[in-house]
XYZ file of C-alpha atoms in Angstrom:
467
model
C 120.980 130.349 120.831
C 119.409 132.880 124.039
C 115.705 131.445 124.760
C 114.048 134.263 127.880
C 113.757 132.184 131.141
C 110.318 129.954 131.615
C 107.491 132.128 132.968
C 106.533 130.251 136.979
C 103.502 128.967 134.435
C 105.696 128.275 131.701
C 107.896 125.677 134.304
C 104.935 124.725 136.116
C 103.289 123.302 132.793
C 106.741 121.733 131.679
C 106.773 119.616 134.947
C 103.255 118.143 134.810
C 103.690 117.481 131.011
C 107.240 115.885 131.874
C 105.189 113.912 134.250
C 102.880 112.864 132.357
C 105.196 111.815 128.880
C 107.860 110.065 131.498
C 104.950 107.863 132.701
C 103.329 106.922 129.530
C 107.089 106.433 128.070
C 107.891 104.093 130.538
C 104.523 102.223 130.350
C 104.786 102.372 126.933
C 108.383 100.360 126.647
C 107.683 98.011 129.241
C 104.515 96.882 127.179
C 106.537 97.093 123.636
C 108.757 94.673 125.222
C 106.269 92.406 127.120
C 104.164 91.952 123.382
C 107.451 91.499 121.563
C 110.292 89.529 123.295
C 111.966 87.807 122.651
C 111.175 89.065 119.007
C 110.063 89.047 115.539
C 112.113 86.683 113.627
C 112.294 85.780 109.696
C 114.505 84.016 108.391
C 117.719 85.737 108.265
C 117.565 86.733 111.930
C 117.283 82.726 112.568
C 120.258 82.193 110.510
C 121.995 85.440 112.583
C 121.365 83.118 115.785
C 122.594 79.909 114.276
C 125.668 81.339 112.958
C 126.521 82.763 116.462
C 125.769 78.777 117.882
C 128.021 77.365 115.327
C 130.785 80.723 114.895
C 130.409 81.116 111.314
C 129.037 82.651 108.427
C 126.707 80.639 106.412
C 124.701 83.027 105.234
C 125.969 85.880 102.613
C 125.514 89.083 104.422
C 127.989 90.723 106.733
C 128.136 88.566 110.175
C 128.153 91.759 112.182
C 124.069 91.122 112.917
C 125.398 87.395 114.142
C 128.070 88.865 116.372
C 125.679 91.691 117.859
C 123.016 88.755 118.682
C 125.954 86.642 119.986
C 127.669 89.499 122.063
C 124.320 90.203 124.108
C 123.753 86.631 125.036
C 123.111 84.315 121.924
C 119.403 82.231 120.924
C 116.249 83.452 122.929
C 118.579 85.815 125.062
C 120.321 87.919 122.801
C 117.421 88.363 120.801
C 115.305 88.600 124.542
C 117.861 91.838 124.700
C 117.903 92.875 121.461
C 114.456 93.791 121.761
C 114.327 95.534 125.341
C 117.213 97.301 124.237
C 116.125 98.717 120.921
C 112.911 99.714 122.885
C 115.281 101.650 125.125
C 117.220 103.482 122.464
C 114.100 104.016 119.976
C 111.864 105.297 122.768
C 114.592 107.037 125.227
C 116.006 109.259 121.525
C 112.141 110.461 121.005
C 111.665 111.599 124.675
C 115.134 112.733 125.217
C 114.133 114.787 121.792
C 110.914 115.457 122.835
C 111.719 116.776 126.036
C 114.520 118.495 125.103
C 116.370 116.246 127.458
C 114.170 117.131 130.267
C 113.832 120.843 130.089
C 110.424 121.416 131.988
C 111.166 124.908 130.295
C 111.124 124.741 127.040
C 108.546 121.543 127.464
C 106.253 124.472 128.867
C 106.610 126.965 126.199
C 106.201 124.486 123.576
C 102.802 125.359 121.534
C 100.292 122.417 121.945
C 99.633 121.647 118.444
C 103.540 120.845 117.871
C 103.536 119.290 120.895
C 100.492 117.162 119.475
C 102.250 116.806 115.955
C 105.120 115.609 117.918
C 104.044 113.171 119.727
C 102.352 111.787 116.479
C 105.475 111.608 114.907
C 107.180 109.491 117.909
C 104.349 107.124 118.335
C 104.241 106.644 115.006
C 102.928 102.791 114.591
C 105.668 102.087 112.458
C 108.076 102.228 114.940
C 106.206 100.586 117.645
C 106.224 97.656 115.587
C 109.651 97.877 114.257
C 111.643 98.313 117.505
C 110.623 94.315 118.066
C 111.550 92.455 114.253
C 115.139 91.683 115.214
C 116.719 92.802 111.350
C 120.129 94.469 110.404
C 118.083 97.240 108.857
C 116.428 97.767 112.522
C 119.818 98.150 113.884
C 121.513 99.915 111.306
C 118.400 102.701 111.858
C 118.837 102.254 116.203
C 122.560 103.232 115.893
C 121.978 105.923 113.739
C 119.110 107.454 115.801
C 121.191 107.126 119.125
C 124.123 108.778 117.168
C 122.073 111.717 115.893
C 120.384 112.212 119.441
C 123.781 112.404 121.000
C 124.904 115.154 118.585
C 122.329 116.933 119.057
C 123.150 117.166 123.221
C 127.045 117.641 121.768
C 125.523 120.956 119.746
C 123.811 122.106 122.641
C 125.942 122.374 124.792
C 129.888 121.730 124.328
C 130.927 120.664 127.492
C 134.241 119.750 128.539
C 133.371 117.169 130.657
C 131.267 115.287 128.111
C 134.252 113.356 126.949
C 132.170 110.127 127.659
C 129.611 111.151 125.577
C 131.912 111.578 122.668
C 132.962 108.162 123.249
C 129.285 107.255 123.303
C 128.275 108.551 120.001
C 131.685 107.890 119.024
C 131.355 103.824 119.560
C 127.891 103.431 117.615
C 129.268 105.737 114.866
C 132.428 103.538 114.449
C 129.826 100.205 114.556
C 126.962 101.504 112.345
C 129.277 101.188 108.727
C 129.246 97.192 109.461
C 125.144 96.857 109.723
C 124.762 96.579 106.433
C 126.489 97.557 102.906
C 125.405 100.302 101.977
C 125.285 102.063 105.432
C 128.228 104.059 105.723
C 126.413 106.270 103.719
C 124.407 107.324 106.723
C 127.721 106.826 108.666
C 129.766 109.160 107.243
C 127.941 112.328 106.989
C 127.963 111.562 110.525
C 131.541 111.139 111.176
C 132.687 114.538 109.839
C 129.141 116.341 112.052
C 131.283 115.184 115.373
C 135.064 115.342 113.952
C 133.476 119.205 113.082
C 131.357 119.698 116.879
C 135.113 118.244 118.875
C 136.626 120.475 116.716
C 135.077 123.347 116.800
C 135.553 123.834 120.386
C 139.977 124.681 119.967
C 141.812 127.279 119.898
C 143.173 128.474 115.994
C 142.771 126.798 113.098
C 145.471 124.286 113.169
C 143.833 123.070 116.442
C 140.687 122.479 115.282
C 142.374 120.461 112.335
C 144.242 118.135 113.905
C 141.443 117.737 116.800
C 139.237 117.305 113.336
C 141.702 114.775 111.846
C 142.167 112.735 115.593
C 138.375 111.711 115.957
C 137.775 111.052 112.391
C 140.924 108.552 112.518
C 139.516 106.616 116.326
C 136.806 106.866 114.531
C 138.078 104.564 111.324
C 140.786 102.597 113.790
C 136.922 101.973 115.507
C 135.462 100.737 113.035
C 138.062 98.544 112.056
C 138.307 97.114 115.208
C 134.628 96.793 115.501
C 134.988 94.759 112.804
C 137.801 92.239 113.510
C 135.858 91.475 116.900
C 132.670 90.564 114.648
C 135.020 88.555 112.617
C 136.514 86.888 115.172
C 133.308 85.982 116.969
C 131.595 85.011 113.302
C 134.048 83.434 110.791
C 133.133 85.532 107.971
C 132.496 83.360 104.230
C 135.578 83.706 101.607
C 133.380 85.416 99.693
C 132.549 88.998 99.694
C 128.931 90.079 100.585
C 128.912 92.830 98.122
C 130.323 91.107 95.389
C 127.102 88.515 95.880
C 124.899 91.538 96.376
C 126.300 93.013 93.126
C 125.442 89.892 91.659
C 121.810 89.694 92.863
C 121.455 92.929 91.623
C 123.070 92.542 87.792
C 121.014 89.509 86.825
C 117.938 91.057 88.378
C 118.768 94.181 86.005
C 119.861 91.393 83.084
C 116.138 89.642 83.776
C 113.847 93.340 84.000
C 115.019 94.651 80.673
C 114.870 91.327 78.640
C 111.095 90.568 79.896
C 110.220 94.050 78.672
C 112.447 94.393 75.741
C 110.779 93.445 72.681
C 113.964 91.140 71.282
C 114.728 89.575 74.511
C 118.028 91.638 75.671
C 120.586 91.139 76.839
C 119.937 87.672 77.970
C 119.660 86.640 74.400
C 122.740 87.986 73.569
C 123.957 86.257 76.740
C 122.927 82.532 75.763
C 119.634 82.377 76.611
C 116.703 80.488 74.658
C 113.467 81.228 73.759
C 112.354 78.947 76.653
C 113.715 81.599 78.926
C 112.964 84.683 77.140
C 109.249 83.273 77.921
C 110.257 81.995 81.637
C 111.240 85.551 82.176
C 108.750 87.222 80.712
C 106.186 85.225 82.176
C 107.286 86.039 85.634
C 109.332 88.935 86.419
C 107.765 91.100 88.297
C 109.228 94.716 89.641
C 108.150 94.133 93.298
C 110.708 91.414 94.022
C 113.638 88.867 92.153
C 112.692 86.093 93.952
C 109.326 85.739 91.201
C 111.782 84.895 88.529
C 114.999 83.454 90.796
C 112.566 80.548 91.413
C 111.479 79.281 88.475
C 113.964 77.113 86.973
C 114.586 78.168 83.536
C 115.506 81.456 84.633
C 118.058 80.261 87.515
C 119.639 77.936 85.781
C 120.328 80.396 82.749
C 122.067 83.182 85.344
C 123.243 80.320 87.079
C 125.015 79.114 84.166
C 126.800 82.351 83.827
C 130.016 83.427 84.631
C 131.271 86.679 86.747
C 132.867 88.111 83.513
C 129.729 86.792 81.487
C 127.131 88.691 84.136
C 129.179 92.203 84.061
C 129.603 92.146 80.388
C 125.537 90.941 79.714
C 124.970 93.447 82.024
C 126.638 96.515 80.795
C 125.399 95.464 77.326
C 122.060 96.012 78.474
C 122.403 99.233 79.984
C 124.667 100.572 77.116
C 122.120 99.425 74.186
C 118.699 98.915 76.134
C 118.926 102.131 78.386
C 115.373 102.658 78.234
C 114.516 99.005 79.033
C 116.667 99.211 82.284
C 115.446 103.104 83.229
C 112.024 101.322 83.054
C 113.055 98.313 85.001
C 114.514 100.289 87.272
C 111.602 103.110 87.965
C 109.196 100.491 88.127
C 111.114 99.010 90.939
C 111.693 102.082 92.648
C 108.056 102.394 92.733
C 107.046 99.347 94.200
C 109.811 100.067 96.850
C 108.311 103.370 97.609
C 104.917 101.628 97.662
C 103.354 102.852 95.048
C 102.074 100.422 93.670
C 100.550 96.787 95.807
C 101.972 96.464 98.871
C 101.028 92.401 99.142
C 104.184 91.293 98.087
C 106.753 93.770 100.256
C 106.874 92.313 103.678
C 105.432 95.347 105.733
C 107.039 93.947 109.113
C 107.247 90.402 110.020
C 105.691 88.658 113.106
C 106.392 85.238 115.109
C 109.578 83.019 114.262
C 110.602 80.998 111.212
C 113.342 80.098 110.083
C 115.583 76.368 108.305
C 114.755 74.054 111.007
C 118.321 72.690 111.535
C 118.880 76.804 112.329
C 115.736 76.932 114.354
C 116.465 73.548 116.424
C 120.214 75.016 117.161
C 119.285 78.221 118.480
C 117.104 76.667 121.000
C 113.729 78.523 118.929
C 110.577 76.819 118.655
C 108.587 77.479 114.870
C 105.278 79.743 115.731
C 102.975 82.318 116.166
C 102.005 82.849 119.397
C 98.711 85.000 120.522
C 100.866 87.763 120.717
C 102.915 87.484 116.971
C 99.179 87.141 115.114
C 98.211 90.731 117.084
C 100.767 91.912 115.864
C 100.248 90.549 112.499
C 97.253 91.749 112.114
C 97.913 95.267 112.967
C 100.560 95.115 110.148
C 97.846 93.804 107.640
C 95.698 96.713 108.599
C 98.662 99.361 108.389
C 100.185 97.625 105.160
C 97.834 99.799 102.686
C 97.775 103.152 104.363
C 100.555 105.890 104.050
C 102.437 104.448 108.510
C 103.278 101.388 105.975
C 104.475 103.083 103.019
C 108.085 104.449 101.878
C 106.836 107.468 100.022
C 104.980 108.780 102.958
C 108.393 109.135 104.623
C 110.128 110.471 101.439
C 108.067 113.582 101.539
C 108.320 113.887 104.866
C 111.989 113.846 104.273
C 111.496 116.188 101.804
C 110.026 118.772 103.840
C 112.599 118.333 106.580
C 115.041 119.476 103.928
C 112.869 122.485 102.246
C 112.491 123.837 105.646
C 116.644 123.455 106.797
C 117.766 125.002 103.138
C 114.998 127.875 104.005
C 115.575 128.242 108.162
C 119.469 127.836 107.650
C 120.552 127.862 111.316
C 118.722 127.154 114.583
C 119.859 125.190 117.462
C 120.861 121.427 116.045
C 121.319 122.516 112.777
C 124.329 120.789 112.210
C 123.704 117.623 112.870
C 120.493 118.297 111.518
C 121.838 118.513 107.765
C 123.904 115.770 108.327
C 120.975 112.908 109.159
C 119.266 114.334 106.871
C 121.537 114.110 104.043
C 122.781 110.591 105.389
C 118.892 109.806 104.567
C 119.091 111.139 101.049
C 122.740 108.949 99.926
C 120.786 105.928 101.710
C 117.908 106.301 99.537
C 119.396 106.855 96.637
C 121.646 104.160 96.947
C 118.660 101.790 96.444
C 117.816 103.418 93.255
C 120.508 101.423 90.954
C 120.217 98.257 93.578
C 116.439 97.621 94.579
C 115.893 94.119 94.333
C 112.293 93.666 95.975
C 109.477 96.019 97.570
C 110.409 94.576 100.880
C 109.834 97.664 103.669
C 112.337 97.267 105.814
C 114.842 98.455 102.611
C 114.237 102.126 103.606
C 113.562 101.863 106.923
C 116.467 103.438 107.883
C 115.807 107.114 105.683
C 111.920 106.520 107.234
C 113.769 106.354 110.908
C 116.292 109.532 110.502
C 113.090 111.606 108.148
C 111.166 111.406 111.379
C 113.176 112.123 114.288
C 114.883 115.075 112.114
C 111.319 116.143 111.527
C 110.657 115.847 115.526
C 113.461 117.880 116.128
C 112.025 121.027 113.888
C 108.982 120.745 115.878
C 110.292 121.045 119.164
C 113.614 123.068 119.185
C 113.579 126.154 120.003
C 112.618 128.931 116.679
C 116.094 130.761 115.423
C 115.748 134.305 116.922
C 114.725 137.073 113.746
C 117.006 139.235 113.058
C 116.042 143.018 111.833
C 117.346 143.887 108.450
């Protein structure tokens, strides 16, 4: 879209703003790395680092996160490099979008109120906290954000010499599906965007079709290659992580339905006695499956069911007790969105904690140093505010979706649509699957919602066409 040339006053204002933002961003990045390094590490993080030491998986999650940490140096080094790269990618992506690729003319024309709102989005404490947490959900969000920023750049300037950027974006998008089981829901819309951006530069429909197909094929091959490299680094478990996850989801649904139904179904029909059903009713919480899973009567009953019996009991409950199922799922989703107490929702993490053997072999010390305690106090203060409640970012996502539907075009519209669709699909995957209100689950949706909102704030307005 054509824009008018910036005036000398606008260029001077833009240069001043760019200098201030550049200095501030650099100082902030150094501060965050110093504050967080070598990273905030929960039990899952320490397990991943331990897997890198023994070169085989011991947790039920995909081995990609452990492989990434090992590729970055393993142990404390790998964790510290992860924090530094994560900070650089998140803050760097925000800076490039905010300044439109260091465009002083555009930055000088940007109204002050839009710049202020954009700064508030970039400096959201959520991101300042999460750049230092070593979680696969954070890796997923960062890969997606970096890919979206690159796609906006490709969409704005389709230069034939920018194949290096196509390759970098393709690498991020090929790795994305391995970050988490549902990550493909974010990745695939963006795969389509990259294929379209490359294909649209080709003359003629046949060549465009061939180019788009070639991009998708390259992404699929890259995805398989990255998965093979991760498996070669960390030998995966023989049992699929996805099947384990589905079993836990079905178990949580059975507990939820049985605890809230008047007759204790479907657990009763699956062989649960009165003591087990009473234990489910006492321990069930819509906040997390752990509250019941740790009760001996409940865990022994669930573990005593075969996969076929578990699936049969779950399906019977969904079919015959649909109201109880929907009520259980609605309550679990409300907890995940932060519409209830955040007390048990692990809004953040600080310090190092893990199984002693894993901590020792990973070369770590289980502790909370003064920096960790500072991060912890900040997180606790923010836990009950909209900053750390996902309904906030669902509202942001709804607003940016409405704006895109009304605008129907403008700079970066194709990429914005792909990112927004991916965010909605990822959120939707947790509606029937959430097993805890852990905040990190929907962090990728929050990150993409804020990134697209930032782009809509600072991008040039579409030209108005007279009727």
